[in-house]
mmCIF file of C-alpha atoms in Angstrom:
data_model
loop_
_atom_site.group_PDB
_atom_site.id
_atom_site.type_symbol
_atom_site.label_atom_id
_atom_site.label_comp_id
_atom_site.label_asym_id
_atom_site.label_seq_id
_atom_site.Cartn_x
_atom_site.Cartn_y
_atom_site.Cartn_z
ATOM 1 C CA UNK A 184 -26.303 71.979 82.046
ATOM 2 C CA UNK A 185 -25.161 68.212 82.266
ATOM 3 C CA UNK A 186 -21.496 69.228 81.556
ATOM 4 C CA UNK A 187 -21.912 71.957 84.459
ATOM 5 C CA UNK A 188 -23.356 69.380 86.678
ATOM 6 C CA UNK A 189 -20.602 66.890 85.955
ATOM 7 C CA UNK A 190 -17.943 69.263 86.664
ATOM 8 C CA UNK A 191 -19.606 70.461 89.808
ATOM 9 C CA UNK A 192 -19.811 66.598 90.654
ATOM 10 C CA UNK A 193 -16.261 66.054 90.018
ATOM 11 C CA UNK A 194 -15.284 69.078 92.217
ATOM 12 C CA UNK A 195 -17.585 67.884 94.985
ATOM 13 C CA UNK A 196 -15.625 64.573 94.874
ATOM 14 C CA UNK A 197 -12.254 65.924 94.900
ATOM 15 C CA UNK A 198 -13.271 68.102 97.879
ATOM 16 C CA UNK A 199 -14.540 65.151 99.701
ATOM 17 C CA UNK A 200 -11.179 63.272 99.265
ATOM 18 C CA UNK A 201 -9.141 66.324 100.037
ATOM 19 C CA UNK A 202 -11.132 66.644 103.509
ATOM 20 C CA UNK A 203 -9.907 63.215 104.083
ATOM 21 C CA UNK A 204 -6.467 63.219 102.692
ATOM 22 C CA UNK A 205 -4.809 62.610 105.795
ATOM 23 C CA UNK A 206 -6.617 59.223 106.242
ATOM 24 C CA UNK A 207 -6.042 58.300 102.708
ATOM 25 C CA UNK A 208 -2.247 59.311 103.058
ATOM 26 C CA UNK A 209 -2.209 57.135 106.236
ATOM 27 C CA UNK A 210 -3.630 54.227 104.539
ATOM 28 C CA UNK A 211 -1.383 54.498 102.008
ATOM 29 C CA UNK A 212 1.531 54.266 104.288
ATOM 30 C CA UNK A 213 0.042 51.320 105.933
ATOM 31 C CA UNK A 214 -0.272 49.806 102.476
ATOM 32 C CA UNK A 215 3.319 50.415 102.005
ATOM 33 C CA UNK A 216 4.196 48.675 105.380
ATOM 34 C CA UNK A 217 2.313 45.659 104.568
ATOM 35 C CA UNK A 218 3.908 45.667 101.138
ATOM 36 C CA UNK A 219 7.320 45.752 102.545
ATOM 37 C CA UNK A 220 6.365 42.688 105.278
ATOM 38 C CA UNK A 221 4.974 40.668 102.201
ATOM 39 C CA UNK A 222 7.683 41.471 99.844
ATOM 40 C CA UNK A 223 10.496 40.489 102.176
ATOM 41 C CA UNK A 224 8.469 37.471 103.651
ATOM 42 C CA UNK A 225 8.357 35.853 100.095
ATOM 43 C CA UNK A 226 11.494 33.630 99.570
ATOM 44 C CA UNK A 227 13.762 34.925 96.744
ATOM 45 C CA UNK A 228 13.633 33.028 93.387
ATOM 46 C CA UNK A 229 16.410 33.075 90.683
ATOM 47 C CA UNK A 230 15.961 32.316 87.174
ATOM 48 C CA UNK A 231 18.502 30.944 84.730
ATOM 49 C CA UNK A 232 17.551 31.070 80.924
ATOM 50 C CA UNK A 233 18.739 29.019 77.973
ATOM 51 C CA UNK A 234 18.112 30.008 74.546
ATOM 52 C CA UNK A 235 18.279 27.358 71.954
ATOM 53 C CA UNK A 236 17.709 27.317 67.975
ATOM 54 C CA UNK A 237 16.683 23.640 67.111
ATOM 55 C CA UNK A 238 17.796 22.161 63.652
ATOM 56 C CA UNK A 239 14.770 21.688 61.537
ATOM 57 C CA UNK A 240 13.960 18.876 58.800
ATOM 58 C CA UNK A 241 14.489 19.715 55.072
ATOM 59 C CA UNK A 242 10.903 20.217 54.638
ATOM 60 C CA UNK A 243 10.753 22.740 57.307
ATOM 61 C CA UNK A 244 13.776 24.575 55.929
ATOM 62 C CA UNK A 245 12.274 24.677 52.509
ATOM 63 C CA UNK A 246 8.975 26.175 54.054
ATOM 64 C CA UNK A 247 10.529 28.234 56.579
ATOM 65 C CA UNK A 248 10.380 31.246 54.725
ATOM 66 C CA UNK A 249 6.741 30.806 53.985
ATOM 67 C CA UNK A 250 6.171 30.001 57.827
ATOM 68 C CA UNK A 251 7.900 33.099 59.077
ATOM 69 C CA UNK A 252 5.849 35.397 56.624
ATOM 70 C CA UNK A 253 2.560 33.580 57.788
ATOM 71 C CA UNK A 254 3.728 33.933 61.517
ATOM 72 C CA UNK A 255 4.275 37.833 60.931
ATOM 73 C CA UNK A 256 0.825 37.958 59.642
ATOM 74 C CA UNK A 257 -0.502 36.016 62.814
ATOM 75 C CA UNK A 258 -1.154 32.750 60.767
ATOM 76 C CA UNK A 259 0.158 29.416 61.961
ATOM 77 C CA UNK A 260 0.424 27.284 58.972
ATOM 78 C CA UNK A 261 2.228 24.357 60.845
ATOM 79 C CA UNK A 262 4.550 23.562 58.040
ATOM 80 C CA UNK A 263 7.339 22.449 60.477
ATOM 81 C CA UNK A 264 5.189 19.263 61.263
ATOM 82 C CA UNK A 265 4.881 18.256 57.785
ATOM 83 C CA UNK A 266 7.588 15.659 58.257
ATOM 84 C CA UNK A 267 8.252 15.138 61.922
ATOM 85 C CA UNK A 268 5.786 14.322 64.457
ATOM 86 C CA UNK A 269 7.380 16.470 66.993
ATOM 87 C CA UNK A 270 8.165 20.034 66.101
ATOM 88 C CA UNK A 271 9.268 23.039 68.225
ATOM 89 C CA UNK A 272 5.773 24.094 69.107
ATOM 90 C CA UNK A 273 5.410 20.677 70.956
ATOM 91 C CA UNK A 274 8.666 21.034 72.827
ATOM 92 C CA UNK A 275 7.113 22.590 75.804
ATOM 93 C CA UNK A 276 4.596 19.751 76.025
ATOM 94 C CA UNK A 277 7.743 17.280 75.982
ATOM 95 C CA UNK A 278 9.330 19.210 78.786
ATOM 96 C CA UNK A 279 6.153 19.153 80.949
ATOM 97 C CA UNK A 280 5.497 15.354 80.381
ATOM 98 C CA UNK A 281 5.759 12.832 83.406
ATOM 99 C CA UNK A 282 8.680 11.117 82.082
ATOM 100 C CA UNK A 283 10.789 14.032 81.366
ATOM 101 C CA UNK A 284 10.074 15.469 84.850
ATOM 102 C CA UNK A 285 10.854 12.086 86.493
ATOM 103 C CA UNK A 286 14.300 12.127 84.677
ATOM 104 C CA UNK A 287 14.830 15.512 86.238
ATOM 105 C CA UNK A 288 14.090 14.455 89.746
ATOM 106 C CA UNK A 289 16.970 11.873 89.987
ATOM 107 C CA UNK A 290 19.504 14.582 89.082
ATOM 108 C CA UNK A 291 22.158 15.693 91.519
ATOM 109 C CA UNK A 292 22.033 19.233 92.567
ATOM 110 C CA UNK A 293 24.463 21.157 94.798
ATOM 111 C CA UNK A 294 23.700 24.457 96.470
ATOM 112 C CA UNK A 295 23.245 26.328 100.026
ATOM 113 C CA UNK A 296 20.548 25.978 102.350
ATOM 114 C CA UNK A 297 20.562 28.319 105.299
ATOM 115 C CA UNK A 298 24.410 29.195 104.545
ATOM 116 C CA UNK A 299 25.078 25.406 104.559
ATOM 117 C CA UNK A 300 26.186 23.527 101.275
ATOM 118 C CA UNK A 301 23.980 20.719 100.432
ATOM 119 C CA UNK A 302 24.158 17.788 97.808
ATOM 120 C CA UNK A 303 20.951 15.910 97.222
ATOM 121 C CA UNK A 304 19.028 14.957 94.215
ATOM 122 C CA UNK A 305 16.220 17.388 92.931
ATOM 123 C CA UNK A 306 13.375 15.618 94.276
ATOM 124 C CA UNK A 307 14.618 15.631 98.048
ATOM 125 C CA UNK A 308 15.803 19.307 97.251
ATOM 126 C CA UNK A 309 12.260 20.432 96.393
ATOM 127 C CA UNK A 310 10.833 18.096 99.123
ATOM 128 C CA UNK A 311 13.198 19.279 102.184
ATOM 129 C CA UNK A 312 15.103 22.492 101.198
ATOM 130 C CA UNK A 313 12.387 24.859 100.295
ATOM 131 C CA UNK A 314 11.643 28.117 102.077
ATOM 132 C CA UNK A 315 8.239 29.409 102.148
ATOM 133 C CA UNK A 316 6.243 32.424 103.445
ATOM 134 C CA UNK A 317 5.190 32.428 107.117
ATOM 135 C CA UNK A 318 1.510 32.709 106.202
ATOM 136 C CA UNK A 319 1.701 29.646 103.983
ATOM 137 C CA UNK A 320 2.840 27.657 107.033
ATOM 138 C CA UNK A 321 0.147 29.050 109.318
ATOM 139 C CA UNK A 322 -2.753 28.400 106.518
ATOM 140 C CA UNK A 323 -1.147 24.848 105.490
ATOM 141 C CA UNK A 324 -0.983 23.513 109.260
ATOM 142 C CA UNK A 325 -4.335 21.785 109.376
ATOM 143 C CA UNK A 326 -3.760 20.052 106.083
ATOM 144 C CA UNK A 327 -0.349 18.876 107.248
ATOM 145 C CA UNK A 328 -1.522 17.635 110.493
ATOM 146 C CA UNK A 329 -4.143 15.790 108.624
ATOM 147 C CA UNK A 330 -2.047 14.138 106.109
ATOM 148 C CA UNK A 331 0.871 13.703 108.176
ATOM 149 C CA UNK A 332 0.077 9.837 108.644
ATOM 150 C CA UNK A 333 -0.469 9.467 104.798
ATOM 151 C CA UNK A 334 2.883 10.897 103.845
ATOM 152 C CA UNK A 335 5.916 8.199 103.605
ATOM 153 C CA UNK A 336 9.135 10.212 104.562
ATOM 154 C CA UNK A 337 11.020 7.953 102.360
ATOM 155 C CA UNK A 338 9.116 8.715 99.308
ATOM 156 C CA UNK A 339 11.274 9.261 96.289
ATOM 157 C CA UNK A 340 11.123 8.924 92.546
ATOM 158 C CA UNK A 341 13.449 6.648 90.669
ATOM 159 C CA UNK A 342 13.431 7.222 87.085
ATOM 160 C CA UNK A 343 12.423 4.503 85.303
ATOM 161 C CA UNK A 344 11.465 3.731 81.453
ATOM 162 C CA UNK A 345 8.352 1.743 82.363
ATOM 163 C CA UNK A 346 5.615 4.214 82.272
ATOM 164 C CA UNK A 347 3.266 1.709 83.971
ATOM 165 C CA UNK A 348 5.599 1.466 86.915
ATOM 166 C CA UNK A 349 5.178 5.115 87.905
ATOM 167 C CA UNK A 350 2.544 5.309 90.723
ATOM 168 C CA UNK A 351 2.934 8.343 92.625
ATOM 169 C CA UNK A 352 1.796 9.304 96.083
ATOM 170 C CA UNK A 353 0.011 12.527 96.658
ATOM 171 C CA UNK A 354 3.129 14.294 97.899
ATOM 172 C CA UNK A 355 5.131 13.144 95.061
ATOM 173 C CA UNK A 356 2.394 14.602 92.454
ATOM 174 C CA UNK A 357 2.482 17.761 94.435
ATOM 175 C CA UNK A 358 6.307 18.022 93.771
ATOM 176 C CA UNK A 359 6.084 17.172 90.485
ATOM 177 C CA UNK A 360 3.415 19.992 89.911
ATOM 178 C CA UNK A 361 5.727 22.310 91.876
ATOM 179 C CA UNK A 362 8.737 21.498 89.585
ATOM 180 C CA UNK A 363 6.399 22.067 86.476
ATOM 181 C CA UNK A 364 5.650 25.281 87.551
ATOM 182 C CA UNK A 365 9.366 26.304 88.181
ATOM 183 C CA UNK A 366 9.988 25.477 84.083
ATOM 184 C CA UNK A 367 8.937 28.072 81.683
ATOM 185 C CA UNK A 368 9.277 27.447 77.984
ATOM 186 C CA UNK A 369 8.369 29.505 75.124
ATOM 187 C CA UNK A 370 8.859 28.974 71.322
ATOM 188 C CA UNK A 371 9.020 31.807 68.862
ATOM 189 C CA UNK A 372 6.636 30.740 65.954
ATOM 190 C CA UNK A 373 8.554 32.819 63.265
ATOM 191 C CA UNK A 374 12.012 31.486 63.984
ATOM 192 C CA UNK A 375 11.708 28.515 66.386
ATOM 193 C CA UNK A 376 13.955 29.817 68.743
ATOM 194 C CA UNK A 377 13.212 28.176 71.944
ATOM 195 C CA UNK A 378 13.671 30.225 75.256
ATOM 196 C CA UNK A 379 13.862 28.108 78.550
ATOM 197 C CA UNK A 380 13.801 29.457 81.854
ATOM 198 C CA UNK A 381 14.209 27.464 85.284
ATOM 199 C CA UNK A 382 13.254 29.313 88.487
ATOM 200 C CA UNK A 383 14.780 28.041 91.803
ATOM 201 C CA UNK A 384 15.481 29.470 95.173
ATOM 202 C CA UNK A 385 19.167 28.624 94.995
ATOM 203 C CA UNK A 386 21.107 30.298 91.823
ATOM 204 C CA UNK A 387 23.474 27.369 91.263
ATOM 205 C CA UNK A 388 20.701 24.894 91.498
ATOM 206 C CA UNK A 389 18.651 27.165 89.018
ATOM 207 C CA UNK A 390 21.627 27.038 86.318
ATOM 208 C CA UNK A 391 22.012 23.393 86.831
ATOM 209 C CA UNK A 392 18.517 22.245 86.140
ATOM 210 C CA UNK A 393 18.220 24.452 83.147
ATOM 211 C CA UNK A 394 21.468 23.086 81.617
ATOM 212 C CA UNK A 395 19.921 19.494 82.508
ATOM 213 C CA UNK A 396 16.658 20.317 80.827
ATOM 214 C CA UNK A 397 18.599 21.819 77.825
ATOM 215 C CA UNK A 398 20.478 18.745 77.522
ATOM 216 C CA UNK A 399 17.813 16.109 78.166
ATOM 217 C CA UNK A 400 15.656 17.919 75.558
ATOM 218 C CA UNK A 401 18.319 17.792 73.061
ATOM 219 C CA UNK A 402 18.794 14.151 73.723
ATOM 220 C CA UNK A 403 15.169 13.234 73.477
ATOM 221 C CA UNK A 404 14.829 14.929 70.043
ATOM 222 C CA UNK A 405 17.910 13.537 68.953
ATOM 223 C CA UNK A 406 16.658 10.009 69.813
ATOM 224 C CA UNK A 407 13.340 10.636 68.110
ATOM 225 C CA UNK A 408 14.959 11.946 64.814
ATOM 226 C CA UNK A 409 17.486 9.293 64.657
ATOM 227 C CA UNK A 410 15.096 6.305 65.775
ATOM 228 C CA UNK A 411 14.709 4.539 62.296
ATOM 229 C CA UNK A 412 18.226 5.456 61.239
ATOM 230 C CA UNK A 413 19.456 3.637 64.570
ATOM 231 C CA UNK A 414 17.412 0.585 63.915
ATOM 232 C CA UNK A 415 18.503 0.510 60.315
ATOM 233 C CA UNK A 416 21.959 0.513 61.773
ATOM 234 C CA UNK A 417 21.375 -2.230 64.466
ATOM 235 C CA UNK A 418 20.134 -4.484 61.459
ATOM 236 C CA UNK A 419 22.881 -3.722 59.140
ATOM 237 C CA UNK A 420 25.371 -4.417 61.958
ATOM 238 C CA UNK A 421 23.976 -7.767 62.603
ATOM 239 C CA UNK A 422 23.923 -8.642 58.870
ATOM 240 C CA UNK A 423 27.566 -7.629 58.593
ATOM 241 C CA UNK A 424 28.797 -9.729 61.606
ATOM 242 C CA UNK A 425 26.816 -12.793 59.879
ATOM 243 C CA UNK A 426 28.530 -11.728 56.331
ATOM 244 C CA UNK A 427 31.993 -11.403 58.205
ATOM 245 C CA UNK A 428 31.673 -14.883 59.820
ATOM 246 C CA UNK A 429 30.545 -16.608 56.706
ATOM 247 C CA UNK A 430 33.556 -15.162 54.713
ATOM 248 C CA UNK A 431 36.085 -16.144 57.276
ATOM 249 C CA UNK A 432 34.741 -19.651 57.369
ATOM 250 C CA UNK A 433 34.555 -19.997 53.673
ATOM 251 C CA UNK A 434 38.040 -18.583 53.521
ATOM 252 C CA UNK A 435 39.251 -21.043 56.458
ATOM 253 C CA UNK A 436 37.665 -24.175 54.209
ATOM 254 C CA UNK A 437 39.286 -22.949 51.017
ATOM 255 C CA UNK A 438 42.818 -22.531 52.711
ATOM 256 C CA UNK A 439 42.464 -26.154 54.549
ATOM 257 C CA UNK A 440 41.309 -27.749 51.364
ATOM 258 C CA UNK A 441 44.323 -26.404 49.434
ATOM 259 C CA UNK A 442 46.891 -27.326 52.089
ATOM 260 C CA UNK A 443 45.422 -30.940 52.090
ATOM 261 C CA UNK A 444 45.566 -31.325 48.276
ATOM 262 C CA UNK A 445 48.280 -29.180 47.141
ATOM 263 C CA UNK A 446 50.138 -32.026 45.110
ATOM 264 C CA UNK A 447 46.870 -33.643 43.783
ATOM 265 C CA UNK A 448 45.911 -33.273 40.225
ATOM 266 C CA UNK A 449 42.975 -35.403 40.081
ATOM 267 C CA UNK A 450 39.864 -33.539 38.477
ATOM 268 C CA UNK A 451 37.435 -33.854 41.318
ATOM 269 C CA UNK A 452 39.794 -32.239 43.654
ATOM 270 C CA UNK A 453 40.282 -29.527 41.237
ATOM 271 C CA UNK A 454 36.474 -29.028 40.849
ATOM 272 C CA UNK A 455 36.049 -29.124 44.710
ATOM 273 C CA UNK A 456 38.664 -26.631 45.112
ATOM 274 C CA UNK A 457 37.115 -24.329 42.513
ATOM 275 C CA UNK A 458 33.946 -24.539 44.141
ATOM 276 C CA UNK A 459 35.271 -23.449 47.484
ATOM 277 C CA UNK A 460 37.168 -20.816 45.803
ATOM 278 C CA UNK A 461 34.052 -19.373 44.440
ATOM 279 C CA UNK A 462 31.991 -19.669 47.642
ATOM 280 C CA UNK A 463 34.619 -17.880 49.335
ATOM 281 C CA UNK A 464 34.790 -14.985 46.528
ATOM 282 C CA UNK A 465 30.927 -14.891 46.752
ATOM 283 C CA UNK A 466 30.984 -14.511 50.487
ATOM 284 C CA UNK A 467 33.843 -11.861 50.093
ATOM 285 C CA UNK A 468 31.398 -9.947 47.831
ATOM 286 C CA UNK A 469 28.645 -10.097 50.402
ATOM 287 C CA UNK A 470 31.033 -9.061 53.238
ATOM 288 C CA UNK A 471 32.349 -6.248 51.240
ATOM 289 C CA UNK A 472 28.644 -4.825 50.454
ATOM 290 C CA UNK A 473 27.815 -5.184 53.824
ATOM 291 C CA UNK A 474 30.932 -3.080 55.157
ATOM 292 C CA UNK A 475 29.908 -0.307 52.747
ATOM 293 C CA UNK A 476 26.298 -0.511 53.686
ATOM 294 C CA UNK A 477 27.571 -0.372 57.417
ATOM 295 C CA UNK A 478 29.528 2.710 56.961
ATOM 296 C CA UNK A 479 26.587 4.558 54.837
ATOM 297 C CA UNK A 480 24.238 3.468 57.990
ATOM 298 C CA UNK A 481 26.796 5.095 60.412
ATOM 299 C CA UNK A 482 26.700 8.213 58.423
ATOM 300 C CA UNK A 483 22.973 8.328 58.185
ATOM 301 C CA UNK A 484 22.589 8.310 61.767
ATOM 302 C CA UNK A 485 24.990 11.024 62.065
ATOM 303 C CA UNK A 486 23.075 12.993 59.487
ATOM 304 C CA UNK A 487 19.699 12.259 61.051
ATOM 305 C CA UNK A 488 20.757 13.437 64.669
ATOM 306 C CA UNK A 489 19.923 17.013 64.759
ATOM 307 C CA UNK A 490 22.164 19.639 66.126
ATOM 308 C CA UNK A 491 20.638 22.144 68.462
ATOM 309 C CA UNK A 492 22.478 25.394 68.650
ATOM 310 C CA UNK A 493 22.687 26.729 72.066
ATOM 311 C CA UNK A 494 22.616 30.745 71.680
ATOM 312 C CA UNK A 495 22.619 31.509 75.464
ATOM 313 C CA UNK A 496 23.922 28.953 77.742
ATOM 314 C CA UNK A 497 22.691 28.524 81.334
ATOM 315 C CA UNK A 498 24.593 30.935 83.686
ATOM 316 C CA UNK A 499 24.196 31.419 87.398
ATOM 317 C CA UNK A 500 21.973 34.482 87.837
ATOM 318 C CA UNK A 501 23.062 37.086 90.258
ATOM 319 C CA UNK A 502 19.912 39.309 90.654
ATOM 320 C CA UNK A 503 16.567 37.329 92.007
ATOM 321 C CA UNK A 504 13.977 37.326 89.596
ATOM 322 C CA UNK A 505 11.191 37.201 92.156
ATOM 323 C CA UNK A 506 9.681 38.629 94.331
ATOM 324 C CA UNK A 507 9.035 42.052 92.406
ATOM 325 C CA UNK A 508 9.339 44.341 95.516
ATOM 326 C CA UNK A 509 8.648 47.502 93.712
ATOM 327 C CA UNK A 510 5.554 45.844 91.913
ATOM 328 C CA UNK A 511 4.169 44.546 94.966
ATOM 329 C CA UNK A 512 4.814 48.127 96.869
ATOM 330 C CA UNK A 513 2.975 49.844 94.114
ATOM 331 C CA UNK A 514 0.127 47.297 93.842
ATOM 332 C CA UNK A 515 -0.550 47.670 97.754
ATOM 333 C CA UNK A 516 -0.320 51.299 97.992
ATOM 334 C CA UNK A 517 -2.810 51.757 95.074
ATOM 335 C CA UNK A 518 -5.189 49.322 96.421
ATOM 336 C CA UNK A 519 -4.965 51.281 99.745
ATOM 337 C CA UNK A 520 -5.613 54.612 98.009
ATOM 338 C CA UNK A 521 -8.349 53.053 95.886
ATOM 339 C CA UNK A 522 -10.166 51.177 98.495
ATOM 340 C CA UNK A 523 -10.132 54.402 100.889
ATOM 341 C CA UNK A 524 -11.176 56.582 98.182
ATOM 342 C CA UNK A 525 -14.239 54.283 97.601
ATOM 343 C CA UNK A 526 -15.102 53.914 100.999
ATOM 344 C CA UNK A 527 -15.388 57.577 101.619
ATOM 345 C CA UNK A 528 -17.218 58.102 98.524
ATOM 346 C CA UNK A 529 -19.796 55.412 99.098
ATOM 347 C CA UNK A 530 -20.231 56.446 102.704
ATOM 348 C CA UNK A 531 -21.053 60.081 101.674
ATOM 349 C CA UNK A 532 -23.278 58.494 98.821
ATOM 350 C CA UNK A 533 -25.006 56.711 101.669
ATOM 351 C CA UNK A 534 -25.397 59.649 104.021
ATOM 352 C CA UNK A 535 -26.967 61.750 101.319
ATOM 353 C CA UNK A 536 -29.519 59.037 100.647
ATOM 354 C CA UNK A 537 -30.307 58.877 103.925
ATOM 355 C CA UNK A 538 -30.656 62.639 104.358
ATOM 356 C CA UNK A 539 -33.047 62.727 101.226
ATOM 357 C CA UNK A 540 -35.225 59.920 102.866
#
């Protein structure tokens, strides 16, 4: 009986919706029209993608097989971080950091805005050359009028290595957040392959920023990995120059003394000559050792500098990645259909309850 009741209820519901089919179809058409307006009001965005495979440390390469099997099983053993404090899973945090974004803000970009060519830094591009939907201008008008006096039109971000000197205004912080949302980074835990995407309203600027992010990330990781080796190289270079100067001075003293006492056969002059020669030879040995150490230090810096293989370089996208017009249309039509059906079902239910009372 319950199954019969349920089937009868279902038939009644379908009959009720069929009776209002014209209104449902009409609302779906209205939803489609609204979807078209919304889809064509949202500015287009283009995404340029870079795929990189970073070089891991020796310990990471030895444990890469185990880490890959663990990742396939859904377990993160974090073996890649056993030697380096910065491993691929932290690369997204590096890109999202304030110093990294500040450096990007100062890069020059070239693109088009309203069919006119522009060449500005990324900060002013995000500040002055961004299109937005018409409703955002209407909704944001009270806030803009309120904060108009608080915004300095000459605000800019100048990249600086001194973190303590970075004091951002509210407008600058909003632009930093906007840039952060336009950069998407994902890391495959099994292969450590980095997929980097940058979305901009101009396809050329999207490709330029994606390439800059890739280059800056490689430079950052390279500087980190080779930091100790470069410091050692600076120390060896300083010691090498000191040894070289000491050897040249000892060599010069020995030569001058030999020239001045060339025909003298006294023993004390011979002893002094031998002493100067021994000092010269000793300084030469130190100089020779430091030269070898300098060559080894340079080779170590080259060895410690990681090589990041770019599997897919940044290219200028042809098709827009947003907005998803088909998805927007399907969503609005579905909401119109679902909302209309719920409306008539609730209306019928309330009318039955009133009739029973």
